Every structure is written in C-alpha cells, then in structure tokens.
Amino acid sequence: MYTCASCTLRSCQKGGGDLPRNCPMRDPEFFDRLLERYWSEENHDFFVTSAAIESAGYCRWPRLKEIVEFSRSMHYQKLGLAFCAALKKEAAVVERVLRNNGFQVVSVICKTGGLDKSRAGVPEECKLQPGQFEAELLNSQDTQFNICLGLCVGHDSLFYQYSKALVTTLVVKDRVLAHNPVGAIHYADTYFKDLLKG
C-alpha cells in the first residue's frame, strides 16, 4: 500500500535518494510502461500543453486564466460548463469570460431535467441529482473540453465518469467554507479538529 501523503523523505521531488519500503519508485519498469501512454496520440499534445501552461502561469495566473490559455493552446473551440445551481452567478461570469476569449460555451445546470430523484431509487430524505445528465447533455453538443463548477461530491464523480470529453475542475463545492475546502485541511488540527475526527 502506498502512503505518499505521509512520506517525509520526498525522494521523488529531490530526484533520488533513499526510498521508503513501500515507495512506488521502487518499480521503475512500472513508470517506463506508463510513459508510453504519454506518447500516445490521444495524450501527448494534452500532456505537453499541460506542462507548458503550468510553466507559463505558475504562481501568476488564476485557474480560470489557466483554463483559457490551455483551451486556446489545444485549439478547442467548444467548451462545456457543468455547474451547481448554488453557483449560478459564478457560472454566468465564467461563461462570459470564456466567450469573451473566443470560445463557444455550452453550459448546463445541475437541476436540468427536473428529475424526481426518488425515480432513481433515492430515499426522500436523501434526494440527490445524478451527475450523468449534465455529462450527456454536453456529450450531445460535442464539447471538446468540459469544466466542472461546484457539482456536489459524488455528482461530480458521475459527471467525470460519463463525460466523453476530458474534464477539469474550476471550483469544488464547500458551502461552509465559501467553496474553499482546503480551509478545513489547514485547520484540521485546530478549529475543525472535533468535526473531522472519525
């Protein structure tokens, strides 16, 4: 079992050195095999462009600017935007920014379809909005790259699963922390200690 999150050696970032017993880097052939995927026709330009955008905007561009520049570099023309109703105002801003940068934007709200969630087997007290509707709507419009804006935990997963185009996340929903879930991580040992303990 890999435990990179608790590793203190960080040999992968240092370019070598001591490796923990369960370090994935102990199997270099595994990574050599995976490297072939980066050279595949479907992945190579995407991967190289990702690295170029990361380098160009590192610590200078907000994520929305990165998405604009990445999409432009990939020569995408039609972008999909799947968003939560709670972030309707933000979705309108994102849509406007993308259109002002020359993209066609197909946007779908999580409430689209008006599904009575009990029809999907969800108990009344736990009604959810499945994420596959948003994905299928964007698929039907042949979007080239999709953006997830604040879909609920699990609904976003279904959206990623069913989207034919690759997806990036612009915003994740966290109603308690103004959609900034890293705040709970930063304060996991202080303010949120009791809330987060198992």
XYZ file of C-alpha atoms in Angstrom:
198
model
C 0.000 0.000 0.000
C 1.381 3.397 -0.991
C 1.471 6.209 1.590
C 2.955 9.148 -0.303
C 0.872 11.658 1.686
C 2.736 10.800 4.895
C 6.216 10.349 3.362
C 8.921 12.583 4.837
C 11.795 11.612 2.501
C 10.282 13.115 -0.683
C 12.874 11.370 -2.871
C 10.609 11.768 -5.903
C 10.810 15.555 -5.581
C 14.547 15.567 -4.865
C 15.389 13.392 -7.856
C 16.647 10.360 -5.949
C 17.966 9.256 -2.601
C 16.566 6.887 -0.005
C 13.207 5.325 -0.836
C 10.682 4.086 1.722
C 9.967 0.353 1.542
C 6.536 0.964 0.015
C 7.612 3.703 -2.407
C 6.123 3.350 -5.917
C 9.507 4.437 -7.322
C 10.971 1.065 -6.335
C 9.390 -0.273 -9.545
C 10.886 1.871 -12.356
C 9.591 -0.542 -15.013
C 6.045 0.367 -13.995
C 6.738 4.016 -14.802
C 8.510 3.130 -18.035
C 5.405 1.267 -19.152
C 3.179 4.211 -18.242
C 5.441 6.639 -20.075
C 4.270 5.039 -23.314
C 0.807 6.427 -22.624
C 2.137 9.983 -22.578
C 3.482 9.404 -26.076
C 0.173 8.069 -27.384
C -1.609 10.154 -29.991
C -4.570 10.849 -27.706
C -2.447 12.026 -24.749
C 0.805 13.557 -25.977
C -0.347 17.044 -27.011
C -2.612 17.254 -23.959
C 0.234 16.375 -21.588
C 2.807 18.653 -23.211
C 0.343 21.540 -23.318
C -0.490 20.978 -19.632
C 3.188 21.260 -18.733
C 3.639 24.370 -20.884
C 0.651 26.138 -19.304
C 1.800 25.175 -15.815
C 5.208 26.683 -16.548
C 3.891 29.854 -18.190
C 1.386 30.733 -15.500
C 2.989 29.245 -12.394
C 2.063 31.399 -9.378
C 0.959 34.181 -11.753
C -2.339 33.091 -13.312
C -5.557 32.200 -11.522
C -7.036 28.848 -12.520
C -9.629 30.448 -14.799
C -6.827 32.059 -16.829
C -5.031 28.692 -16.969
C -8.168 27.084 -18.395
C -8.475 29.829 -21.018
C -4.841 29.538 -22.084
C -4.867 25.733 -22.013
C -8.022 25.594 -24.146
C -6.593 28.117 -26.575
C -3.312 26.193 -26.855
C -5.237 22.982 -27.519
C -7.215 24.780 -30.262
C -10.513 23.968 -28.582
C -13.475 25.937 -29.855
C -16.405 24.493 -27.885
C -16.208 24.202 -24.114
C -18.722 22.645 -21.736
C -19.576 24.090 -18.335
C -21.451 21.926 -15.807
C -22.375 23.895 -12.712
C -24.311 23.767 -9.467
C -27.395 25.963 -9.057
C -25.774 27.395 -5.912
C -23.044 28.856 -8.156
C -25.299 30.258 -10.898
C -23.865 33.770 -10.543
C -20.288 32.485 -10.775
C -21.198 30.282 -13.751
C -22.508 33.348 -15.610
C -19.177 35.112 -15.028
C -17.171 32.079 -16.182
C -19.353 31.702 -19.271
C -18.870 35.387 -20.107
C -15.078 35.219 -19.627
C -14.813 32.148 -21.853
C -16.990 33.689 -24.571
C -15.010 36.939 -24.417
C -11.931 34.831 -25.109
C -13.461 33.449 -28.294
C -14.912 30.119 -27.143
C -18.350 28.706 -27.766
C -19.702 27.702 -24.357
C -22.366 25.101 -23.686
C -23.493 25.418 -20.062
C -25.779 23.090 -18.109
C -27.091 23.488 -14.579
C -27.300 20.564 -12.143
C -31.097 20.876 -11.905
C -31.594 20.291 -15.615
C -34.035 17.508 -16.342
C -36.031 18.183 -13.190
C -35.658 14.557 -12.147
C -37.651 13.405 -9.156
C -34.713 11.701 -7.514
C -36.913 9.002 -5.985
C -37.263 7.662 -9.543
C -33.544 6.826 -9.331
C -34.029 4.974 -6.041
C -33.018 7.801 -3.709
C -34.955 7.992 -0.408
C -36.933 11.183 0.167
C -34.607 12.280 2.980
C -31.508 11.928 0.766
C -32.611 13.214 -2.617
C -29.711 13.765 -4.981
C -29.217 14.981 -8.509
C -27.288 12.418 -10.568
C -24.362 13.939 -12.473
C -24.743 11.907 -15.631
C -27.442 14.208 -17.044
C -25.051 17.139 -17.300
C -22.423 14.941 -18.944
C -24.834 13.503 -21.507
C -26.133 16.968 -22.386
C -22.588 18.210 -23.029
C -21.792 15.000 -24.921
C -24.786 15.665 -27.180
C -23.305 19.075 -28.005
C -19.874 17.619 -28.880
C -17.934 19.757 -26.417
C -14.172 19.349 -26.686
C -13.255 20.076 -23.068
C -15.536 20.302 -20.029
C -15.322 22.380 -16.879
C -16.837 21.328 -13.557
C -18.023 24.234 -11.403
C -19.193 23.251 -7.933
C -21.047 19.989 -8.521
C -21.712 18.084 -5.280
C -19.431 15.305 -4.059
C -20.434 12.173 -5.957
C -22.404 14.074 -8.579
C -19.102 15.430 -9.844
C -17.774 11.859 -9.958
C -20.651 10.729 -12.149
C -20.073 13.735 -14.366
C -16.401 12.801 -14.824
C -17.327 9.182 -15.481
C -19.873 9.904 -18.194
C -18.256 12.883 -19.914
C -16.803 11.924 -23.284
C -14.537 14.984 -23.246
C -11.828 15.298 -20.636
C -12.853 17.385 -17.616
C -11.086 19.931 -15.443
C -12.338 21.280 -12.138
C -12.577 25.023 -11.676
C -14.430 25.119 -8.345
C -15.386 22.468 -5.816
C -18.388 22.980 -3.610
C -17.948 23.658 0.079
C -20.922 25.604 1.402
C -19.355 26.007 4.847
C -16.032 27.479 3.673
C -17.116 29.618 0.700
C -16.086 26.830 -1.704
C -12.569 26.658 -0.299
C -12.261 23.100 1.104
C -8.547 23.495 1.721
C -9.508 25.669 4.691
C -10.702 22.587 6.589
C -7.407 20.877 5.785
C -5.339 23.816 7.060
C -7.340 23.846 10.299
C -7.808 20.068 10.726
C -5.727 20.119 13.926
C -7.327 23.236 15.414
C -10.741 24.736 14.538
C -12.062 21.655 12.730
C -10.397 19.042 14.942
C -13.599 17.788 16.579
C -15.643 17.992 13.408
C -13.178 15.914 11.362
C -12.286 13.180 13.834
C -13.635 9.743 12.937
